[in-house]
mmCIF file of C-alpha atoms in Angstrom:
data_model
loop_
_atom_site.group_PDB
_atom_site.id
_atom_site.type_symbol
_atom_site.label_atom_id
_atom_site.label_comp_id
_atom_site.label_asym_id
_atom_site.label_seq_id
_atom_site.Cartn_x
_atom_site.Cartn_y
_atom_site.Cartn_z
ATOM 1 C CA MET A 65 -9.833 7.145 4.876
ATOM 2 C CA GLY A 66 -10.393 3.489 5.630
ATOM 3 C CA ARG A 67 -10.848 4.007 9.344
ATOM 4 C CA GLU A 68 -14.574 3.305 9.005
ATOM 5 C CA PHE A 69 -13.502 -0.296 8.406
ATOM 6 C CA ILE A 70 -11.410 -0.661 11.582
ATOM 7 C CA GLU A 71 -14.070 -2.729 13.363
ATOM 8 C CA LEU A 72 -13.990 -5.156 10.443
ATOM 9 C CA PHE A 73 -10.189 -5.324 10.608
ATOM 10 C CA GLU A 74 -10.313 -6.007 14.332
ATOM 11 C CA GLU A 75 -12.725 -8.895 13.824
ATOM 12 C CA TRP A 76 -10.765 -10.249 10.875
ATOM 13 C CA SER A 77 -7.273 -10.028 12.375
ATOM 14 C CA GLU A 78 -7.122 -13.524 13.905
ATOM 15 C CA THR A 79 -8.421 -15.272 10.766
ATOM 16 C CA TYR A 80 -6.860 -13.070 8.094
ATOM 17 C CA ASP A 81 -3.918 -15.330 7.329
ATOM 18 C CA ALA A 82 -6.243 -18.303 6.863
ATOM 19 C CA ALA A 83 -8.437 -16.258 4.528
ATOM 20 C CA VAL A 84 -5.577 -15.211 2.260
ATOM 21 C CA GLY A 85 -4.493 -18.853 2.159
ATOM 22 C CA GLY A 86 -7.568 -19.616 0.064
ATOM 23 C CA HIS A 87 -9.500 -21.604 2.667
ATOM 24 C CA ASP A 88 -12.634 -19.490 2.226
ATOM 25 C CA LYS A 89 -14.306 -20.594 -1.010
ATOM 26 C CA GLU A 90 -16.023 -17.235 -1.507
ATOM 27 C CA TYR A 91 -12.724 -15.360 -1.558
ATOM 28 C CA ALA A 92 -10.523 -18.020 -3.160
ATOM 29 C CA GLU A 93 -10.313 -16.176 -6.499
ATOM 30 C CA VAL A 94 -9.637 -12.816 -4.828
ATOM 31 C CA PHE A 95 -6.601 -14.329 -3.105
ATOM 32 C CA ARG A 96 -5.503 -16.634 -5.942
ATOM 33 C CA HIS A 97 -1.725 -16.348 -6.411
ATOM 34 C CA TYR A 98 -1.551 -14.376 -3.146
ATOM 35 C CA GLU A 99 2.078 -15.224 -2.395
ATOM 36 C CA SER A 100 3.255 -14.487 -5.932
ATOM 37 C CA ILE A 101 1.353 -11.171 -5.896
ATOM 38 C CA LEU A 102 3.181 -10.160 -2.723
ATOM 39 C CA ASP A 103 6.486 -11.355 -4.192
ATOM 40 C CA SER A 104 5.904 -9.246 -7.291
ATOM 41 C CA VAL A 105 5.111 -6.117 -5.287
ATOM 42 C CA ALA A 106 8.164 -6.657 -3.080
ATOM 43 C CA SER A 107 10.407 -7.188 -6.116
ATOM 44 C CA LYS A 108 9.450 -3.758 -7.482
ATOM 45 C CA ALA A 109 10.185 -1.902 -4.232
ATOM 46 C CA GLU A 110 13.403 -0.022 -3.570
ATOM 47 C CA GLY A 111 15.114 1.787 -0.693
ATOM 48 C CA HIS A 112 13.026 3.001 2.243
ATOM 49 C CA VAL A 113 9.540 1.592 1.803
ATOM 50 C CA LEU A 114 6.406 3.189 3.249
ATOM 51 C CA GLU A 115 3.768 0.448 3.492
ATOM 52 C CA PHE A 116 0.097 1.261 3.987
ATOM 53 C CA GLY A 117 -2.239 -1.320 5.488
ATOM 54 C CA PRO A 118 0.357 -4.008 6.260
ATOM 55 C CA GLY A 119 -2.249 -5.978 8.210
ATOM 56 C CA THR A 120 -0.575 -9.039 9.709
ATOM 57 C CA GLY A 121 2.755 -8.234 8.053
ATOM 58 C CA ASN A 122 2.857 -10.679 5.146
ATOM 59 C CA LEU A 123 4.149 -8.224 2.552
ATOM 60 C CA THR A 124 6.317 -6.554 5.185
ATOM 61 C CA ALA A 125 8.153 -9.827 5.757
ATOM 62 C CA LYS A 126 8.935 -10.180 2.061
ATOM 63 C CA LEU A 127 10.205 -6.601 1.877
ATOM 64 C CA LEU A 128 12.473 -7.169 4.873
ATOM 65 C CA GLU A 129 13.780 -10.399 3.353
ATOM 66 C CA ARG A 130 14.987 -8.292 0.443
ATOM 67 C CA GLY A 131 16.980 -6.092 2.808
ATOM 68 C CA LEU A 132 14.677 -3.092 2.483
ATOM 69 C CA GLN A 133 13.890 -0.637 5.259
ATOM 70 C CA VAL A 134 10.141 -0.608 5.955
ATOM 71 C CA THR A 135 7.831 1.705 7.872
ATOM 72 C CA GLY A 136 4.336 0.262 8.222
ATOM 73 C CA ILE A 137 1.210 2.424 8.639
ATOM 74 C CA GLU A 138 -1.716 0.393 10.027
ATOM 75 C CA PRO A 139 -4.928 1.734 11.621
ATOM 76 C CA SER A 140 -5.989 -1.539 13.296
ATOM 77 C CA PRO A 141 -4.456 -2.140 16.769
ATOM 78 C CA SER A 142 -5.043 -5.898 16.506
ATOM 79 C CA MET A 143 -3.380 -6.115 13.098
ATOM 80 C CA ARG A 144 -0.411 -4.096 14.388
ATOM 81 C CA ARG A 145 0.010 -6.421 17.363
ATOM 82 C CA ILE A 146 -0.056 -9.535 15.191
ATOM 83 C CA ALA A 147 2.384 -8.057 12.678
ATOM 84 C CA ALA A 148 4.771 -6.942 15.416
ATOM 85 C CA ARG A 149 4.633 -10.392 17.011
ATOM 86 C CA LYS A 150 5.263 -12.197 13.717
ATOM 87 C CA LEU A 151 8.193 -9.989 12.781
ATOM 88 C CA ALA A 152 9.691 -9.782 16.271
ATOM 89 C CA GLY A 153 10.614 -6.104 16.257
ATOM 90 C CA ARG A 154 12.313 -6.123 12.851
ATOM 91 C CA THR A 155 10.463 -2.950 11.854
ATOM 92 C CA ASP A 156 7.985 -0.387 13.167
ATOM 93 C CA PHE A 157 4.225 -0.456 12.681
ATOM 94 C CA LEU A 158 2.707 2.960 13.332
ATOM 95 C CA ASP A 159 -0.881 4.013 13.866
ATOM 96 C CA GLY A 160 -2.148 5.883 10.830
ATOM 97 C CA ASP A 161 -3.942 5.510 7.523
ATOM 98 C CA PHE A 162 -3.495 6.337 3.843
ATOM 99 C CA LEU A 163 -3.977 10.066 4.397
ATOM 100 C CA GLU A 164 -3.045 10.709 8.027
ATOM 101 C CA PHE A 165 0.378 9.373 8.985
ATOM 102 C CA ASP A 166 3.830 10.372 10.177
ATOM 103 C CA ALA A 167 6.086 10.169 7.131
ATOM 104 C CA PRO A 168 9.733 9.123 7.501
ATOM 105 C CA ASP A 169 12.379 11.593 6.341
ATOM 106 C CA THR A 170 13.074 9.604 3.182
ATOM 107 C CA VAL A 171 10.595 7.577 1.135
ATOM 108 C CA ASP A 172 11.716 5.741 -2.004
ATOM 109 C CA THR A 173 8.717 3.459 -2.556
ATOM 110 C CA VAL A 174 5.094 3.472 -1.385
ATOM 111 C CA VAL A 175 3.421 0.047 -1.341
ATOM 112 C CA SER A 176 0.110 -1.494 -0.378
ATOM 113 C CA THR A 177 -1.719 -4.750 -1.046
ATOM 114 C CA TYR A 178 -5.457 -5.424 -0.746
ATOM 115 C CA ALA A 179 -6.158 -2.087 0.956
ATOM 116 C CA PHE A 180 -6.360 0.933 -1.381
ATOM 117 C CA HIS A 181 -10.042 0.181 -2.049
ATOM 118 C CA HIS A 182 -10.838 1.422 1.462
ATOM 119 C CA LEU A 183 -10.519 4.960 0.098
ATOM 120 C CA THR A 184 -13.173 6.709 -1.953
ATOM 121 C CA ASP A 185 -12.076 7.889 -5.389
ATOM 122 C CA GLU A 186 -11.757 11.433 -4.046
ATOM 123 C CA GLU A 187 -9.538 10.170 -1.221
ATOM 124 C CA LYS A 188 -7.474 8.137 -3.693
ATOM 125 C CA GLU A 189 -6.767 11.345 -5.599
ATOM 126 C CA LYS A 190 -5.636 13.078 -2.405
ATOM 127 C CA ALA A 191 -3.455 10.118 -1.439
ATOM 128 C CA VAL A 192 -1.643 9.915 -4.777
ATOM 129 C CA GLU A 193 -1.040 13.670 -4.726
ATOM 130 C CA LYS A 194 0.376 13.391 -1.203
ATOM 131 C CA TYR A 195 2.684 10.494 -2.075
ATOM 132 C CA GLY A 196 3.878 12.316 -5.178
ATOM 133 C CA LYS A 197 5.145 15.112 -2.939
ATOM 134 C CA LEU A 198 7.027 12.617 -0.746
ATOM 135 C CA LEU A 199 8.770 10.823 -3.600
ATOM 136 C CA ARG A 200 11.766 12.044 -5.554
ATOM 137 C CA THR A 201 12.123 11.565 -9.303
ATOM 138 C CA ASP A 202 12.037 7.812 -10.093
ATOM 139 C CA GLY A 203 10.372 7.050 -6.763
ATOM 140 C CA LYS A 204 7.620 4.450 -7.002
ATOM 141 C CA ILE A 205 4.113 3.624 -5.915
ATOM 142 C CA VAL A 206 3.325 -0.096 -6.145
ATOM 143 C CA PHE A 207 -0.156 -1.258 -5.199
ATOM 144 C CA ALA A 208 -1.949 -4.572 -5.642
ATOM 145 C CA ASP A 209 -5.709 -4.431 -5.265
ATOM 146 C CA THR A 210 -9.065 -5.338 -6.748
ATOM 147 C CA MET A 211 -10.020 -2.953 -9.553
ATOM 148 C CA TYR A 212 -11.976 -3.066 -12.767
ATOM 149 C CA GLN A 213 -11.584 -2.025 -16.369
ATOM 150 C CA SER A 214 -14.993 -0.328 -16.235
ATOM 151 C CA ARG A 215 -17.915 0.284 -13.888
ATOM 152 C CA HIS A 216 -19.894 -2.225 -15.921
ATOM 153 C CA ASP A 217 -17.293 -4.892 -15.131
ATOM 154 C CA ARG A 218 -17.675 -4.168 -11.438
ATOM 155 C CA LEU A 219 -21.459 -4.492 -11.534
ATOM 156 C CA ARG A 220 -21.156 -7.714 -13.503
ATOM 157 C CA SER A 221 -18.699 -9.074 -10.927
ATOM 158 C CA ILE A 222 -21.203 -8.370 -8.128
ATOM 159 C CA GLU A 223 -23.994 -10.142 -10.016
ATOM 160 C CA GLU A 224 -21.735 -13.127 -10.720
ATOM 161 C CA ALA A 225 -20.934 -13.393 -7.011
ATOM 162 C CA LYS A 226 -24.644 -13.352 -6.149
ATOM 163 C CA THR A 227 -25.382 -16.017 -8.770
ATOM 164 C CA ALA A 228 -22.641 -18.217 -7.308
ATOM 165 C CA GLY A 229 -24.169 -17.842 -3.837
ATOM 166 C CA PHE A 230 -21.181 -15.810 -2.618
ATOM 167 C CA HIS A 231 -23.295 -13.266 -0.764
ATOM 168 C CA ASN A 232 -20.554 -12.029 1.565
ATOM 169 C CA LEU A 233 -18.286 -11.377 -1.424
ATOM 170 C CA ALA A 234 -21.098 -9.623 -3.294
ATOM 171 C CA GLU A 235 -21.750 -7.409 -0.268
ATOM 172 C CA ASP A 236 -18.063 -6.518 0.021
ATOM 173 C CA LEU A 237 -17.771 -5.702 -3.682
ATOM 174 C CA GLY A 238 -20.768 -3.421 -3.449
ATOM 175 C CA ARG A 239 -19.893 -1.755 -0.136
ATOM 176 C CA GLU A 240 -16.220 -0.904 -0.504
ATOM 177 C CA PHE A 241 -14.708 1.577 -2.917
ATOM 178 C CA TYR A 242 -13.336 -0.526 -5.775
ATOM 179 C CA THR A 243 -12.328 1.750 -8.618
ATOM 180 C CA THR A 244 -11.542 1.505 -12.321
ATOM 181 C CA ILE A 245 -8.233 1.379 -14.127
ATOM 182 C CA PRO A 246 -8.997 4.375 -16.389
ATOM 183 C CA PHE A 247 -9.737 6.494 -13.311
ATOM 184 C CA LEU A 248 -6.505 5.484 -11.561
ATOM 185 C CA GLN A 249 -4.460 5.963 -14.703
ATOM 186 C CA GLY A 250 -5.757 9.508 -14.964
ATOM 187 C CA VAL A 251 -4.990 10.233 -11.307
ATOM 188 C CA PHE A 252 -1.411 9.014 -11.602
ATOM 189 C CA GLU A 253 -0.754 10.828 -14.856
ATOM 190 C CA GLN A 254 -2.161 14.084 -13.452
ATOM 191 C CA ASN A 255 0.379 13.763 -10.638
ATOM 192 C CA GLN A 256 3.346 13.258 -12.970
ATOM 193 C CA PHE A 257 3.647 9.474 -12.793
ATOM 194 C CA THR A 258 4.090 6.983 -15.578
ATOM 195 C CA VAL A 259 1.919 3.977 -14.735
ATOM 196 C CA GLU A 260 1.480 0.338 -15.753
ATOM 197 C CA PHE A 261 -1.224 -2.167 -14.775
ATOM 198 C CA THR A 262 -0.648 -5.936 -14.641
ATOM 199 C CA ARG A 263 -3.472 -8.404 -14.063
ATOM 200 C CA CYS A 264 -2.900 -11.111 -11.438
ATOM 201 C CA ASN A 265 -6.283 -12.884 -11.229
ATOM 202 C CA ARG A 266 -9.945 -12.121 -11.982
ATOM 203 C CA PHE A 267 -9.989 -9.384 -9.356
ATOM 204 C CA VAL A 268 -6.496 -8.139 -8.557
ATOM 205 C CA TRP A 269 -4.164 -5.949 -10.588
ATOM 206 C CA ILE A 270 -0.732 -4.599 -9.734
ATOM 207 C CA VAL A 271 -0.210 -0.882 -10.306
ATOM 208 C CA GLU A 272 3.384 0.297 -10.736
ATOM 209 C CA ALA A 273 3.702 4.080 -10.967
ATOM 210 C CA VAL A 274 7.051 5.859 -11.339
ATOM 211 C CA LYS A 275 7.491 9.542 -10.508
ATOM 212 C CA LYS A 276 8.705 11.611 -13.471
#
Protein backbone atom coordinates (compact mmCIF):
# COMPACT_ATOMS: atom_id res chain seq x y z
CA MET A 1 0.00 0.00 0.00
CA GLY A 2 2.98 2.27 -0.42
CA ARG A 3 4.07 2.02 3.19
CA GLU A 4 7.04 -0.13 2.17
CA PHE A 5 8.44 3.09 0.70
CA ILE A 6 8.15 5.18 3.89
CA GLU A 7 11.88 4.99 4.62
CA LEU A 8 12.53 6.41 1.16
CA PHE A 9 10.02 9.21 1.78
CA GLU A 10 11.66 10.04 5.10
CA GLU A 11 15.07 10.33 3.46
CA TRP A 12 13.70 12.31 0.53
CA SER A 13 11.55 14.77 2.49
CA GLU A 14 14.16 17.52 2.95
CA THR A 15 15.27 17.48 -0.71
CA TYR A 16 11.96 16.71 -2.39
CA ASP A 17 11.13 20.27 -3.38
CA ALA A 18 14.55 20.69 -4.99
CA ALA A 19 14.07 17.44 -6.91
CA VAL A 20 10.71 18.44 -8.37
CA GLY A 21 12.28 21.75 -9.37
CA GLY A 22 14.31 19.90 -11.99
CA HIS A 23 17.72 20.25 -10.36
CA ASP A 24 18.42 16.51 -10.59
CA LYS A 25 19.35 15.75 -14.20
CA GLU A 26 18.24 12.12 -13.93
CA TYR A 27 14.69 13.10 -12.99
CA ALA A 28 14.39 16.33 -14.98
CA GLU A 29 12.06 14.79 -17.59
CA VAL A 30 9.91 13.09 -14.94
CA PHE A 31 9.27 16.48 -13.34
CA ARG A 32 9.15 18.54 -16.55
CA HIS A 33 6.17 20.93 -16.40
CA TYR A 34 5.74 20.04 -12.71
CA GLU A 35 3.96 23.26 -11.76
CA SER A 36 1.61 23.15 -14.74
CA ILE A 37 0.81 19.49 -14.01
CA LEU A 38 -0.19 20.42 -10.46
CA ASP A 39 -2.17 23.41 -11.76
CA SER A 40 -4.04 21.15 -14.16
CA VAL A 41 -4.92 18.62 -11.46
CA ALA A 42 -6.06 21.40 -9.12
CA SER A 43 -8.19 22.99 -11.85
CA LYS A 44 -10.14 19.74 -12.28
CA ALA A 45 -10.90 19.32 -8.57
CA GLU A 46 -14.18 20.33 -6.96
CA GLY A 47 -15.70 20.58 -3.48
CA HIS A 48 -14.15 18.61 -0.63
CA VAL A 49 -10.92 17.11 -1.92
CA LEU A 50 -9.32 13.96 -0.51
CA GLU A 51 -5.62 14.08 -1.42
CA PHE A 52 -3.43 10.99 -1.21
CA GLY A 53 0.33 11.35 -0.85
CA PRO A 54 0.48 15.15 -0.55
CA GLY A 55 4.16 14.95 0.38
CA THR A 56 5.41 18.45 1.14
CA GLY A 57 2.06 20.02 0.25
CA ASN A 58 2.71 21.48 -3.20
CA LEU A 59 -0.55 20.35 -4.77
CA THR A 60 -2.38 20.99 -1.50
CA ALA A 61 -1.38 24.65 -1.66
CA LYS A 62 -2.79 25.02 -5.16
CA LEU A 63 -6.06 23.36 -4.13
CA LEU A 64 -6.39 25.70 -1.15
CA GLU A 65 -5.67 28.71 -3.35
CA ARG A 66 -8.74 27.73 -5.34
CA GLY A 67 -10.87 27.85 -2.19
CA LEU A 68 -11.29 24.09 -1.94
CA GLN A 69 -11.50 22.13 1.29
CA VAL A 70 -8.68 19.56 1.46
CA THR A 71 -7.99 16.54 3.63
CA GLY A 72 -4.50 15.15 3.08
CA ILE A 73 -3.58 11.49 3.68
CA GLU A 74 0.20 11.04 4.02
CA PRO A 75 2.06 8.03 5.49
CA SER A 76 5.42 9.79 5.99
CA PRO A 77 5.77 11.69 9.31
CA SER A 78 8.53 13.90 7.90
CA MET A 79 6.49 14.82 4.83
CA ARG A 80 3.49 15.62 7.03
CA ARG A 81 5.58 17.90 9.23
CA ILE A 82 7.00 19.80 6.27
CA ALA A 83 3.58 20.17 4.64
CA ALA A 84 1.99 21.37 7.88
CA ARG A 85 4.80 23.89 8.37
CA LYS A 86 4.55 25.23 4.81
CA LEU A 87 0.78 25.61 4.96
CA ALA A 88 0.63 26.92 8.52
CA GLY A 89 -2.40 24.97 9.70
CA ARG A 90 -4.59 25.77 6.69
CA THR A 91 -5.64 22.13 6.42
CA ASP A 92 -5.17 18.74 8.07
CA PHE A 93 -2.63 16.10 7.09
CA LEU A 94 -3.59 12.71 8.49
CA ASP A 95 -1.59 9.51 8.82
CA GLY A 96 -2.81 6.96 6.31
CA ASP A 97 -2.29 5.58 2.83
CA PHE A 98 -4.23 4.88 -0.36
CA LEU A 99 -6.14 1.98 1.18
CA GLU A 100 -6.14 2.60 4.93
CA PHE A 101 -7.39 6.05 5.91
CA ASP A 102 -10.11 7.90 7.79
CA ALA A 103 -12.46 9.26 5.15
CA PRO A 104 -14.24 12.60 5.68
CA ASP A 105 -18.04 12.57 5.65
CA THR A 106 -18.18 14.09 2.17
CA VAL A 107 -15.73 13.55 -0.68
CA ASP A 108 -16.26 15.26 -4.04
CA THR A 109 -12.84 14.71 -5.62
CA VAL A 110 -9.96 12.30 -5.00
CA VAL A 111 -6.55 13.55 -6.17
CA SER A 112 -2.95 12.44 -6.14
CA THR A 113 0.25 13.38 -7.96
CA TYR A 114 3.40 11.27 -8.38
CA ALA A 115 2.23 8.63 -5.89
CA PHE A 116 -0.27 6.08 -7.26
CA HIS A 117 2.60 3.96 -8.60
CA HIS A 118 3.40 2.94 -5.03
CA LEU A 119 0.48 0.51 -5.25
CA THR A 120 0.60 -2.82 -7.05
CA ASP A 121 -1.95 -3.29 -9.81
CA GLU A 122 -4.07 -5.41 -7.47
CA GLU A 123 -3.98 -2.63 -4.86
CA LYS A 124 -4.84 -0.04 -7.52
CA GLU A 125 -7.98 -2.03 -8.30
CA LYS A 126 -8.95 -2.09 -4.62
CA ALA A 127 -8.28 1.63 -4.27
CA VAL A 128 -10.41 2.65 -7.25
CA GLU A 129 -13.25 0.43 -6.04
CA LYS A 130 -13.01 2.03 -2.59
CA TYR A 131 -13.02 5.59 -3.94
CA GLY A 132 -15.96 4.78 -6.20
CA LYS A 133 -17.99 3.95 -3.10
CA LEU A 134 -17.05 7.28 -1.49
CA LEU A 135 -17.96 9.43 -4.48
CA ARG A 136 -21.43 10.44 -5.58
CA THR A 137 -22.48 10.59 -9.22
CA ASP A 138 -20.23 13.09 -11.07
CA GLY A 139 -17.58 12.85 -8.35
CA LYS A 140 -14.03 12.73 -9.70
CA ILE A 141 -10.71 10.98 -9.38
CA VAL A 142 -7.82 13.03 -10.78
CA PHE A 143 -4.34 11.52 -10.68
CA ALA A 144 -1.07 12.55 -12.30
CA ASP A 145 1.59 9.87 -12.41
CA THR A 146 4.09 7.99 -14.52
CA MET A 147 2.39 5.31 -16.62
CA TYR A 148 2.88 3.65 -19.96
CA GLN A 149 0.86 2.77 -23.02
CA SER A 150 2.20 -0.79 -22.86
CA ARG A 151 4.55 -2.99 -20.85
CA HIS A 152 6.96 -2.85 -23.77
CA ASP A 153 7.09 0.95 -23.44
CA ARG A 154 7.99 0.60 -19.78
CA LEU A 155 10.83 -1.83 -20.48
CA ARG A 156 12.12 0.42 -23.23
CA SER A 157 12.04 3.40 -20.86
CA ILE A 158 14.17 1.48 -18.33
CA GLU A 159 16.71 0.55 -21.01
CA GLU A 160 16.85 4.16 -22.24
CA ALA A 161 17.56 5.34 -18.69
CA LYS A 162 20.40 2.81 -18.36
CA THR A 163 21.86 3.87 -21.71
CA ALA A 164 21.80 7.51 -20.60
CA GLY A 165 23.66 6.58 -17.40
CA PHE A 166 20.60 7.38 -15.26
CA HIS A 167 20.99 4.32 -13.05
CA ASN A 168 18.96 5.64 -10.12
CA LEU A 169 16.06 6.42 -12.46
CA ALA A 170 16.34 3.00 -14.10
CA GLU A 171 16.26 1.33 -10.68
CA ASP A 172 13.18 3.31 -9.65
CA LEU A 173 11.35 2.51 -12.89
CA GLY A 174 12.05 -1.16 -12.41
CA ARG A 175 11.34 -1.34 -8.67
CA GLU A 176 8.10 0.58 -8.28
CA PHE A 177 4.72 -0.39 -9.65
CA TYR A 178 4.26 1.72 -12.78
CA THR A 179 1.24 0.49 -14.68
CA THR A 180 -0.25 0.78 -18.16
CA ILE A 181 -3.03 2.98 -19.46
CA PRO A 182 -5.10 0.07 -20.85
CA PHE A 183 -5.04 -1.59 -17.41
CA LEU A 184 -6.14 1.59 -15.61
CA GLN A 185 -8.82 2.32 -18.18
CA GLY A 186 -10.28 -1.12 -17.58
CA VAL A 187 -10.20 -0.67 -13.80
CA PHE A 188 -12.01 2.66 -13.95
CA GLU A 189 -14.61 1.46 -16.42
CA GLN A 190 -15.32 -1.66 -14.34
CA ASN A 191 -16.06 0.67 -11.42
CA GLN A 192 -18.50 2.84 -13.38
CA PHE A 193 -16.21 5.73 -14.27
CA THR A 194 -15.74 7.48 -17.57
CA VAL A 195 -12.02 8.18 -17.93
CA GLU A 196 -9.65 10.32 -20.01
CA PHE A 197 -5.84 10.31 -20.16
CA THR A 198 -3.77 13.38 -21.05
CA ARG A 199 -0.02 13.21 -21.59
CA CYS A 200 2.11 15.83 -19.81
CA ASN A 201 5.70 14.74 -20.58
CA ARG A 202 7.55 11.55 -21.56
CA PHE A 203 6.59 9.89 -18.29
CA VAL A 204 3.57 11.55 -16.70
CA TRP A 205 -0.09 11.40 -17.68
CA ILE A 206 -3.12 12.95 -16.02
CA VAL A 207 -6.06 10.63 -15.42
CA GLU A 208 -9.48 12.26 -15.01
CA ALA A 209 -12.22 9.79 -14.09
CA VAL A 210 -15.83 10.83 -13.48
CA LYS A 211 -18.28 8.64 -11.57
CA LYS A 212 -21.35 7.69 -13.62
